[in-house]
mmCIF file of C-alpha atoms and ligand atoms in Angstrom:
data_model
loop_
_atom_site.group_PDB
_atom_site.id
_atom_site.type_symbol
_atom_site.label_atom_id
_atom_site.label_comp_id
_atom_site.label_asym_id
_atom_site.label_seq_id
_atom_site.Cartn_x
_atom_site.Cartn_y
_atom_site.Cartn_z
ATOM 1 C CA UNK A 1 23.991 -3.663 32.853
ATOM 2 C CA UNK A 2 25.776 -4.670 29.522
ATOM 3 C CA UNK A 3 26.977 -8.135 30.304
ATOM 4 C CA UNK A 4 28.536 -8.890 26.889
ATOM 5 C CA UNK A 5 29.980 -5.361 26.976
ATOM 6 C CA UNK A 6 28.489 -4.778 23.784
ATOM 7 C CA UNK A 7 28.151 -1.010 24.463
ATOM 8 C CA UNK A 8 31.182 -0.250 25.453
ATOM 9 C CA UNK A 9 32.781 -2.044 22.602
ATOM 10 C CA UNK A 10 30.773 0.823 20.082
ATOM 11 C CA UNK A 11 30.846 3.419 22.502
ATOM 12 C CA UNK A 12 26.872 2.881 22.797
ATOM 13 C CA UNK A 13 26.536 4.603 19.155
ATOM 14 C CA UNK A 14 24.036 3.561 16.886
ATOM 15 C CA UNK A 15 24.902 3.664 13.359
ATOM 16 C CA UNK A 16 21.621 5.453 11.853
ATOM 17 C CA UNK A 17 20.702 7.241 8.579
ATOM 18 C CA UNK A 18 19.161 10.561 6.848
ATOM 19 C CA UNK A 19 17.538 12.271 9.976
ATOM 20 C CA UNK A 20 13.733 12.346 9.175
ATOM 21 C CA UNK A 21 13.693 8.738 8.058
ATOM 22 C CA UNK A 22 10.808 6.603 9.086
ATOM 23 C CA UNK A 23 13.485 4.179 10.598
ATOM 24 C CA UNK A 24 14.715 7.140 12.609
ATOM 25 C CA UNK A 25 11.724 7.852 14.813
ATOM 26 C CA UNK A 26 11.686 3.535 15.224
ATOM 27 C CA UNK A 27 14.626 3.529 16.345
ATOM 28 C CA UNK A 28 14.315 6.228 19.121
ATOM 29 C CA UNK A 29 11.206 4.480 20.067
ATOM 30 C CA UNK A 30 13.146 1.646 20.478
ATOM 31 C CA UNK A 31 15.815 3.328 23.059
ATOM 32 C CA UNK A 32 12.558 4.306 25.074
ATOM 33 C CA UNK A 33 10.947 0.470 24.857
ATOM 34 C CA UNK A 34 13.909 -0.617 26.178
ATOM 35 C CA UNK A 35 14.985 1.849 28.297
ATOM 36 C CA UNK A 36 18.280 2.271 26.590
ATOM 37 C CA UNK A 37 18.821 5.754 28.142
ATOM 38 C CA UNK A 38 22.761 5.509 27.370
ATOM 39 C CA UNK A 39 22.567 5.170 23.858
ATOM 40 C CA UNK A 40 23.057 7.540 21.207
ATOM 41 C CA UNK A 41 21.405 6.816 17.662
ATOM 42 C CA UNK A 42 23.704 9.163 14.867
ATOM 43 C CA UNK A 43 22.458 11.174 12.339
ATOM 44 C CA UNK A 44 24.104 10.753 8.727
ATOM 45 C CA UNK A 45 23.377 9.063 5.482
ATOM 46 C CA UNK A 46 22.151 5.365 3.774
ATOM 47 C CA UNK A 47 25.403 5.879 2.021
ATOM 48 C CA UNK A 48 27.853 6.981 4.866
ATOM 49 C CA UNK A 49 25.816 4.057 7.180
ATOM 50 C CA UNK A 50 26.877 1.378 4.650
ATOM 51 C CA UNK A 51 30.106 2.954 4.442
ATOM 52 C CA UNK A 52 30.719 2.641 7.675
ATOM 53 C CA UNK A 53 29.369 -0.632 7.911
ATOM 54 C CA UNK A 54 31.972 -1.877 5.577
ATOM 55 C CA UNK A 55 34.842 -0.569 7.286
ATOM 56 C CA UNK A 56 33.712 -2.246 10.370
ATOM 57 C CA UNK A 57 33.096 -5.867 8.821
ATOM 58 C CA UNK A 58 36.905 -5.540 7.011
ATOM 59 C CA UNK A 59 38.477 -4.810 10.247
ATOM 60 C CA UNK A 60 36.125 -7.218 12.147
ATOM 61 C CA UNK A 61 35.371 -4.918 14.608
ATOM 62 C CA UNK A 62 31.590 -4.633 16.222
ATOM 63 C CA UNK A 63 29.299 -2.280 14.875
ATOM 64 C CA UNK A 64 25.212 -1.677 15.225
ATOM 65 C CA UNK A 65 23.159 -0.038 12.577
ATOM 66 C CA UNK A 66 20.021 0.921 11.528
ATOM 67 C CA UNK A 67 18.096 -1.957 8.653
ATOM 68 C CA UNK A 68 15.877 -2.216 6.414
ATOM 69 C CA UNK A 69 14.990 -4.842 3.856
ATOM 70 C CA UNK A 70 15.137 -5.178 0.956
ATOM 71 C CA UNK A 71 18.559 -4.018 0.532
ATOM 72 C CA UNK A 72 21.624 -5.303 -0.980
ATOM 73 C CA UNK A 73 23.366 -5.370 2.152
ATOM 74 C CA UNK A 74 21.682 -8.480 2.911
ATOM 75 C CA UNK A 75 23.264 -10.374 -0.021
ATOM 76 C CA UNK A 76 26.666 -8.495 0.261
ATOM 77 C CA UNK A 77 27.568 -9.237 4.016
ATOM 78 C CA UNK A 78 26.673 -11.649 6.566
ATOM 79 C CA UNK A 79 24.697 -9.756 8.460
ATOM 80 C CA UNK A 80 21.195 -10.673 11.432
ATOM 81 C CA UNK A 81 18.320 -8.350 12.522
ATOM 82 C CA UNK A 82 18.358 -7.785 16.168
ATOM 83 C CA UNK A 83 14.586 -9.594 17.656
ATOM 84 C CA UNK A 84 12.819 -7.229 18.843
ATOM 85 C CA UNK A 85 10.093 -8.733 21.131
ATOM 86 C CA UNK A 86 8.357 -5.428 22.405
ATOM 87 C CA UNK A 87 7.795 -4.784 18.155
ATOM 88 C CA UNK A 88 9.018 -1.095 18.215
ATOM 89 C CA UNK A 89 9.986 -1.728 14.612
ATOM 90 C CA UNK A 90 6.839 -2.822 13.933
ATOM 91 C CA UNK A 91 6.212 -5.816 11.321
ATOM 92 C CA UNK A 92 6.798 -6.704 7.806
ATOM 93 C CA UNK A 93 5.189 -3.845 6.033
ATOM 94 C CA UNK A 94 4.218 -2.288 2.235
ATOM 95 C CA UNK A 95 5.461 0.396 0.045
ATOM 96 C CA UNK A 96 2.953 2.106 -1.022
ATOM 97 C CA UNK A 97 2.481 4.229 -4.128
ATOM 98 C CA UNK A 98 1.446 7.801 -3.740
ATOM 99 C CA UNK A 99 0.278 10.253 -6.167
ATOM 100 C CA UNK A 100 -1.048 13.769 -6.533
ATOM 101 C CA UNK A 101 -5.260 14.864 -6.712
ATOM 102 C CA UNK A 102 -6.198 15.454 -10.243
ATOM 103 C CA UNK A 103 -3.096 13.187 -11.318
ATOM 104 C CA UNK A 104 -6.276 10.876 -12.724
ATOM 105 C CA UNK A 105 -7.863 13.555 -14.536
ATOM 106 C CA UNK A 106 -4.478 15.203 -16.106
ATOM 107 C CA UNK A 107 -2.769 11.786 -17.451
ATOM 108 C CA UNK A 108 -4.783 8.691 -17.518
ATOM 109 C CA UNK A 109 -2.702 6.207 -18.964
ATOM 110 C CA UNK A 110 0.123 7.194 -16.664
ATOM 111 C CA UNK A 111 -2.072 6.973 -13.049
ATOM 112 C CA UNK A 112 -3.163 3.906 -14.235
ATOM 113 C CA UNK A 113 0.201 2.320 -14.488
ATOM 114 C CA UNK A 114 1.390 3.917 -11.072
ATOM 115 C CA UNK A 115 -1.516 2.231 -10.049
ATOM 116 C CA UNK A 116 -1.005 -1.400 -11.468
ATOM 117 C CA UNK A 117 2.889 -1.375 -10.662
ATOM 118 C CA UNK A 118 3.557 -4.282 -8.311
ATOM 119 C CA UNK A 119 6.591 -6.196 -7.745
ATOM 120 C CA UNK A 120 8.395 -8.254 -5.363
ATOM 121 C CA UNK A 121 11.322 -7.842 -3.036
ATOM 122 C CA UNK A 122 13.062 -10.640 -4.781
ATOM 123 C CA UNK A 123 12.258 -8.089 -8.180
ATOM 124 C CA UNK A 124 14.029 -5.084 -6.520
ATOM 125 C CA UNK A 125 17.315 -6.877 -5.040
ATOM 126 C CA UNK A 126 17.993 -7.508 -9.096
ATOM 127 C CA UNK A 127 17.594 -4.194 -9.273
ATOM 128 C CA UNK A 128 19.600 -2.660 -6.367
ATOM 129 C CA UNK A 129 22.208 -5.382 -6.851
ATOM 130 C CA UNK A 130 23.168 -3.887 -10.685
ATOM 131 C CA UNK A 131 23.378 -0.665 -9.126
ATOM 132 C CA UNK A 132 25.492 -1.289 -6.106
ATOM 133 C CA UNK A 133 27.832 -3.265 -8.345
ATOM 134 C CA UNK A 134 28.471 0.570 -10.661
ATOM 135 C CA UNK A 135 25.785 0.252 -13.376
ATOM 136 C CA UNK A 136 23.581 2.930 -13.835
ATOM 137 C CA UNK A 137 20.338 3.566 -12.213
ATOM 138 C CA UNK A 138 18.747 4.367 -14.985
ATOM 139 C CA UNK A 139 20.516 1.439 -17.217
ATOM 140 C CA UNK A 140 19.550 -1.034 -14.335
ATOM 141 C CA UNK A 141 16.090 -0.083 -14.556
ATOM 142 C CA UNK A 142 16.149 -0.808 -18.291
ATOM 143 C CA UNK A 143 17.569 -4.148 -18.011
ATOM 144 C CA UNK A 144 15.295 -5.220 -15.346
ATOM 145 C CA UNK A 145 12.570 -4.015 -17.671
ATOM 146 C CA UNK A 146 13.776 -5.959 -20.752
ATOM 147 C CA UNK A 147 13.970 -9.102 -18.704
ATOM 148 C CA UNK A 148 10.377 -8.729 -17.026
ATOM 149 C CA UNK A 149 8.016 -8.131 -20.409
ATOM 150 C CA UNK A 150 5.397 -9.709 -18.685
ATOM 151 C CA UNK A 151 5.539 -8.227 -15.360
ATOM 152 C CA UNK A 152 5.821 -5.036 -17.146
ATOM 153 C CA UNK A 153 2.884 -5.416 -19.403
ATOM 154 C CA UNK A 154 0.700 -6.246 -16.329
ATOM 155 C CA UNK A 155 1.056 -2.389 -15.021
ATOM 156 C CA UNK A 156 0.494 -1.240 -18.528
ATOM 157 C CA UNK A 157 -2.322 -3.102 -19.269
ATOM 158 C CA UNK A 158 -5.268 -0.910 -20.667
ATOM 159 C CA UNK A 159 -3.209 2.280 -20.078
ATOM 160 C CA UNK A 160 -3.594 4.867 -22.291
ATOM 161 C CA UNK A 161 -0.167 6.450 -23.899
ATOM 162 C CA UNK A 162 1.122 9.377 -23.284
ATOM 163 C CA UNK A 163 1.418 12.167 -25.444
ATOM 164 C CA UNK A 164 4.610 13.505 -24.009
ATOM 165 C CA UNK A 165 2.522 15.037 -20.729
ATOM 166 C CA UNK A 166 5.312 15.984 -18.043
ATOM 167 C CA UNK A 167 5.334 13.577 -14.899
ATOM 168 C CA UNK A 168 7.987 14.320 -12.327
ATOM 169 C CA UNK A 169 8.611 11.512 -9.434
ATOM 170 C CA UNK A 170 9.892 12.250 -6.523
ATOM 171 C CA UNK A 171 12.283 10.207 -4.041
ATOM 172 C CA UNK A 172 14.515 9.834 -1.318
ATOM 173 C CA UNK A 173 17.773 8.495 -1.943
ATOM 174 C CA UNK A 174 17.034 4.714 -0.353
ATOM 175 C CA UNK A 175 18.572 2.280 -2.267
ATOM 176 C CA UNK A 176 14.742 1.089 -2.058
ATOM 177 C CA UNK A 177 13.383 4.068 -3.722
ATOM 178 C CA UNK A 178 16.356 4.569 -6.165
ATOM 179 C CA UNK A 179 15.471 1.318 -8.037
ATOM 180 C CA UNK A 180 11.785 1.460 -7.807
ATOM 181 C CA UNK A 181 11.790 4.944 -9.224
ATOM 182 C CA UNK A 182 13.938 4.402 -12.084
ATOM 183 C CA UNK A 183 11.885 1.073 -12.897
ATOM 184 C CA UNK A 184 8.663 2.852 -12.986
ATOM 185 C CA UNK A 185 9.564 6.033 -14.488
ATOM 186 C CA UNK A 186 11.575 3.971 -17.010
ATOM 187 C CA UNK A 187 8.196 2.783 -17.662
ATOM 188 C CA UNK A 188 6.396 6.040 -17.847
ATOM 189 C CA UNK A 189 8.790 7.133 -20.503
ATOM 190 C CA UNK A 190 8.227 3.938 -22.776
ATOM 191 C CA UNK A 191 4.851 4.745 -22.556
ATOM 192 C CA UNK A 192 4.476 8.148 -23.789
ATOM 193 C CA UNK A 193 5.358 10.100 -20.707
ATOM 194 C CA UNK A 194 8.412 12.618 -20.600
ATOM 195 C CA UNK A 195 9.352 12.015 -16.835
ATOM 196 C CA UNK A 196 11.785 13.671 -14.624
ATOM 197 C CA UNK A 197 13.033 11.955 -11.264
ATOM 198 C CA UNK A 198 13.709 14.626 -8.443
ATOM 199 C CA UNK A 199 15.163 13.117 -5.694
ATOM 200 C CA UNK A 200 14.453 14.938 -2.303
ATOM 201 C CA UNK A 201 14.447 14.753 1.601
ATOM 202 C CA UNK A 202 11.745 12.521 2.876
ATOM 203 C CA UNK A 203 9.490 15.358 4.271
ATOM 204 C CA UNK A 204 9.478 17.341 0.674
ATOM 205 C CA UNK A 205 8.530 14.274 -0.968
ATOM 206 C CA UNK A 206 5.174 13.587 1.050
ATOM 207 C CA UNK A 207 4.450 17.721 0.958
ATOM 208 C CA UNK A 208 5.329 17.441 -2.974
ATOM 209 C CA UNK A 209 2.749 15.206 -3.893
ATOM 210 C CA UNK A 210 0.586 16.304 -1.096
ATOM 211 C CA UNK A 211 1.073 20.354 -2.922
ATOM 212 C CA UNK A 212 0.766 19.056 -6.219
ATOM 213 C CA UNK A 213 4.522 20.043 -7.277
ATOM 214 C CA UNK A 214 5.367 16.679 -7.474
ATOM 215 C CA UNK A 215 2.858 13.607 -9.497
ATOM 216 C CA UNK A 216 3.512 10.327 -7.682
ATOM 217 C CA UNK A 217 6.005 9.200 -5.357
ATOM 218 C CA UNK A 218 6.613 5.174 -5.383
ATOM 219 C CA UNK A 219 8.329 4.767 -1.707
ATOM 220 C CA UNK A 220 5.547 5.419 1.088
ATOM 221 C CA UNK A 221 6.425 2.781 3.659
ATOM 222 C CA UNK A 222 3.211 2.018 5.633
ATOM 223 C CA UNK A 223 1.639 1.234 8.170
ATOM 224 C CA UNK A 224 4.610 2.233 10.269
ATOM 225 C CA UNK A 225 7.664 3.829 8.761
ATOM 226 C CA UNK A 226 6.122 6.955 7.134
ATOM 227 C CA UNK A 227 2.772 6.901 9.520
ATOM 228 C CA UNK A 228 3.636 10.148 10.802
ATOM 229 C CA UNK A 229 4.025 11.606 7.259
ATOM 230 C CA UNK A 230 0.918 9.854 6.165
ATOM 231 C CA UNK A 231 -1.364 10.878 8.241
ATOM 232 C CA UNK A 232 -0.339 14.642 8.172
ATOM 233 C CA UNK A 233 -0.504 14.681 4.251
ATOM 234 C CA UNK A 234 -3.579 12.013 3.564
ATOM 235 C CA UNK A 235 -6.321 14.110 2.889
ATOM 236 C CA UNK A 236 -4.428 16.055 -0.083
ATOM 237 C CA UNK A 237 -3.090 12.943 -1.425
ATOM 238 C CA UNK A 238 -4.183 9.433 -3.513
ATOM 239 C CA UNK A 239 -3.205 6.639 -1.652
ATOM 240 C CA UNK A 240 -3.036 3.924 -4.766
ATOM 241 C CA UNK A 241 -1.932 1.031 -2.330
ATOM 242 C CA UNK A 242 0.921 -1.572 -2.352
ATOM 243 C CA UNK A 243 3.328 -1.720 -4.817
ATOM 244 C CA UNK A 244 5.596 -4.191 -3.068
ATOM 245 C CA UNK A 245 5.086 -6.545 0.460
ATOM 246 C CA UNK A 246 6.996 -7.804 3.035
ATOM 247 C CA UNK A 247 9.937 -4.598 4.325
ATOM 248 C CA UNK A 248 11.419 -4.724 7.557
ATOM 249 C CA UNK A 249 12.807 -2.638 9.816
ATOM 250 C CA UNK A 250 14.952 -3.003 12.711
ATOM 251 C CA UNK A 251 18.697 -2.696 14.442
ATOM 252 C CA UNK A 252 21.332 -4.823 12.029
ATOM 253 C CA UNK A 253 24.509 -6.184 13.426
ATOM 254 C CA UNK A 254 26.716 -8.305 11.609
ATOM 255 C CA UNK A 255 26.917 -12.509 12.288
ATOM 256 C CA UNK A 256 29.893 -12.372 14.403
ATOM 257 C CA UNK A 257 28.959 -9.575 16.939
ATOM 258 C CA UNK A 258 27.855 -12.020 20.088
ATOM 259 C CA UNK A 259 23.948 -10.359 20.615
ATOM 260 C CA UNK A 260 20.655 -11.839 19.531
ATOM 261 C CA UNK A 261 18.347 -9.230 20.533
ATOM 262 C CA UNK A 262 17.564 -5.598 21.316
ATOM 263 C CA UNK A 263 17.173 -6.359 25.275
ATOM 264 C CA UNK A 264 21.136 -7.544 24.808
ATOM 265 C CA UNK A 265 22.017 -3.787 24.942
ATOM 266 C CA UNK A 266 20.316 -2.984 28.027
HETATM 267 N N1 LIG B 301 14.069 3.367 4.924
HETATM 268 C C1 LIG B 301 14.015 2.812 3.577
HETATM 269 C C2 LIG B 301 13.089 4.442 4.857
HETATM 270 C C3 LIG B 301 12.009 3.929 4.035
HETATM 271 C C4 LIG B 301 12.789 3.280 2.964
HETATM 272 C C5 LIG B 301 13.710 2.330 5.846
HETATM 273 C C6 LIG B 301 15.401 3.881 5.129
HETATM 274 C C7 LIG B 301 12.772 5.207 6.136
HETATM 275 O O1 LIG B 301 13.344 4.895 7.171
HETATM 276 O O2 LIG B 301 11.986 6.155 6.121
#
């Protein structure tokens, strides 16, 4: 089947990201929930994905990818979610925040703001939209920071400062994770903290927390996306809850490519 010719058109390639990623393992469940044995989901990069995803919207040509929101994408491009009535990408979901045993114990003041950081989607985009246009992570942070005071001075509310205590965050490369990182640990650092961003594959950042290499992590995406992660690592971990609501996963096409739904590339 393939009655809009869809697949043939991209060669029945998926456009997909880091190997590893939560969005990875959704979207092979989605071939198999919709019996879409002739498809091939690629391995690469957010960055190379995007790239990619560029190129094809320039040249108007088709093209299928692997979403998420938030992202800047979204506000860049025209672009639709695929429906996805079986819910293989699950549903709108949280980031959680993540942080090492004995964090609590060792620096106070800064597990209490990890724990009291909460934003919106809408807070992030600001965020990731500074960075995509060339500023600095660490500068976008910062300005996001200046204009939120009182946002801000909910997650540092009765926290103790810092006396220059080490905390070292750890994240994946997700546009996602790049500006909630640099927000919080932004943060940290105005608060006493001297903190050090590491960014790493997802696996290494769940084990680094989990080990105790790493303090706090701000990008566990849950129930769904990092379930497998989660449940391997949660007894050797502090699950502080939501930071943000309301992610989504799923297969991303752009306005003019002529499908509606997953089931159209059967
Ligand atoms: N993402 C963005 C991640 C979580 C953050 C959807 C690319 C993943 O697939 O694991």
């Amino acid at each position: 089947g393939d009655a809009n010719g869809i697949g043939a058109q991209v060669d029945y390639e998926i456009v997909g990201i880091e190997p590893g990623a939560g969005l990875m393992e959704l979207t092979n469940t989605a071939l198999k929930d919709y019996e879409l044995d002739d498809w091939t989901l690629l391995e690469g990069s957010s960055a190379a994905m995007v790239a990619q995803l560029q190129k094809a919207i320039t040249n108007q040509e088709p093209i299928i990818i692997t979403g998420w929101s938030p992202h800047w994408m979204f506000s860049s491009f025209d672009l639709k979610y695929l429906d996805d009535p079986k819910g293989s990408f699950g549903g709108a979901e949280d980031i959680h925040t993540v942080v090492r045993k004995g964090l609590e114990q060792d620096a106070p003041g800064a597990y209490r703001i990890l724990d009291q950081f909460s934003w919106e989607p809408s807070d992030m985009e600001v965020v990731m939209v500074d960075i995509t246009d060339g500023m600095d992570p660490s500068e976008a942070a910062e300005k996001w920071i200046n204009a939120n005071p009182d946002k801000v001075s909910e997650w540092t509310k009765g926290a103790q400062s810092g006396n220059g205590e080490r905390i070292k965050l750890v994240y994946v490369a997700w546009d996602t994770e790049i500006a909630s990182t640099n927000v919080i640990g932004k943060v940290l650092e105005q608060n006493g903290y001297k903190v050090t961003l590491s960014q790493v594959e997802v696996g290494p950042m769940f084990a680094g927390v989990a080990n105790g290499s790493a303090d706090a992590m701000v990008g566990a995406w849950l129930p769904t996306t990092h379930a497998e992660y989660y449940n391997t690592y949660k007894n050797d971990i502090v699950d502080l809850g939501r930071n943000l609501h309301g992610t989504k996963n799923g297969l991303v096409v752009p306005e003019y490519v002529d499908i509606d739904s997953v089931e159209d590339l059967k």
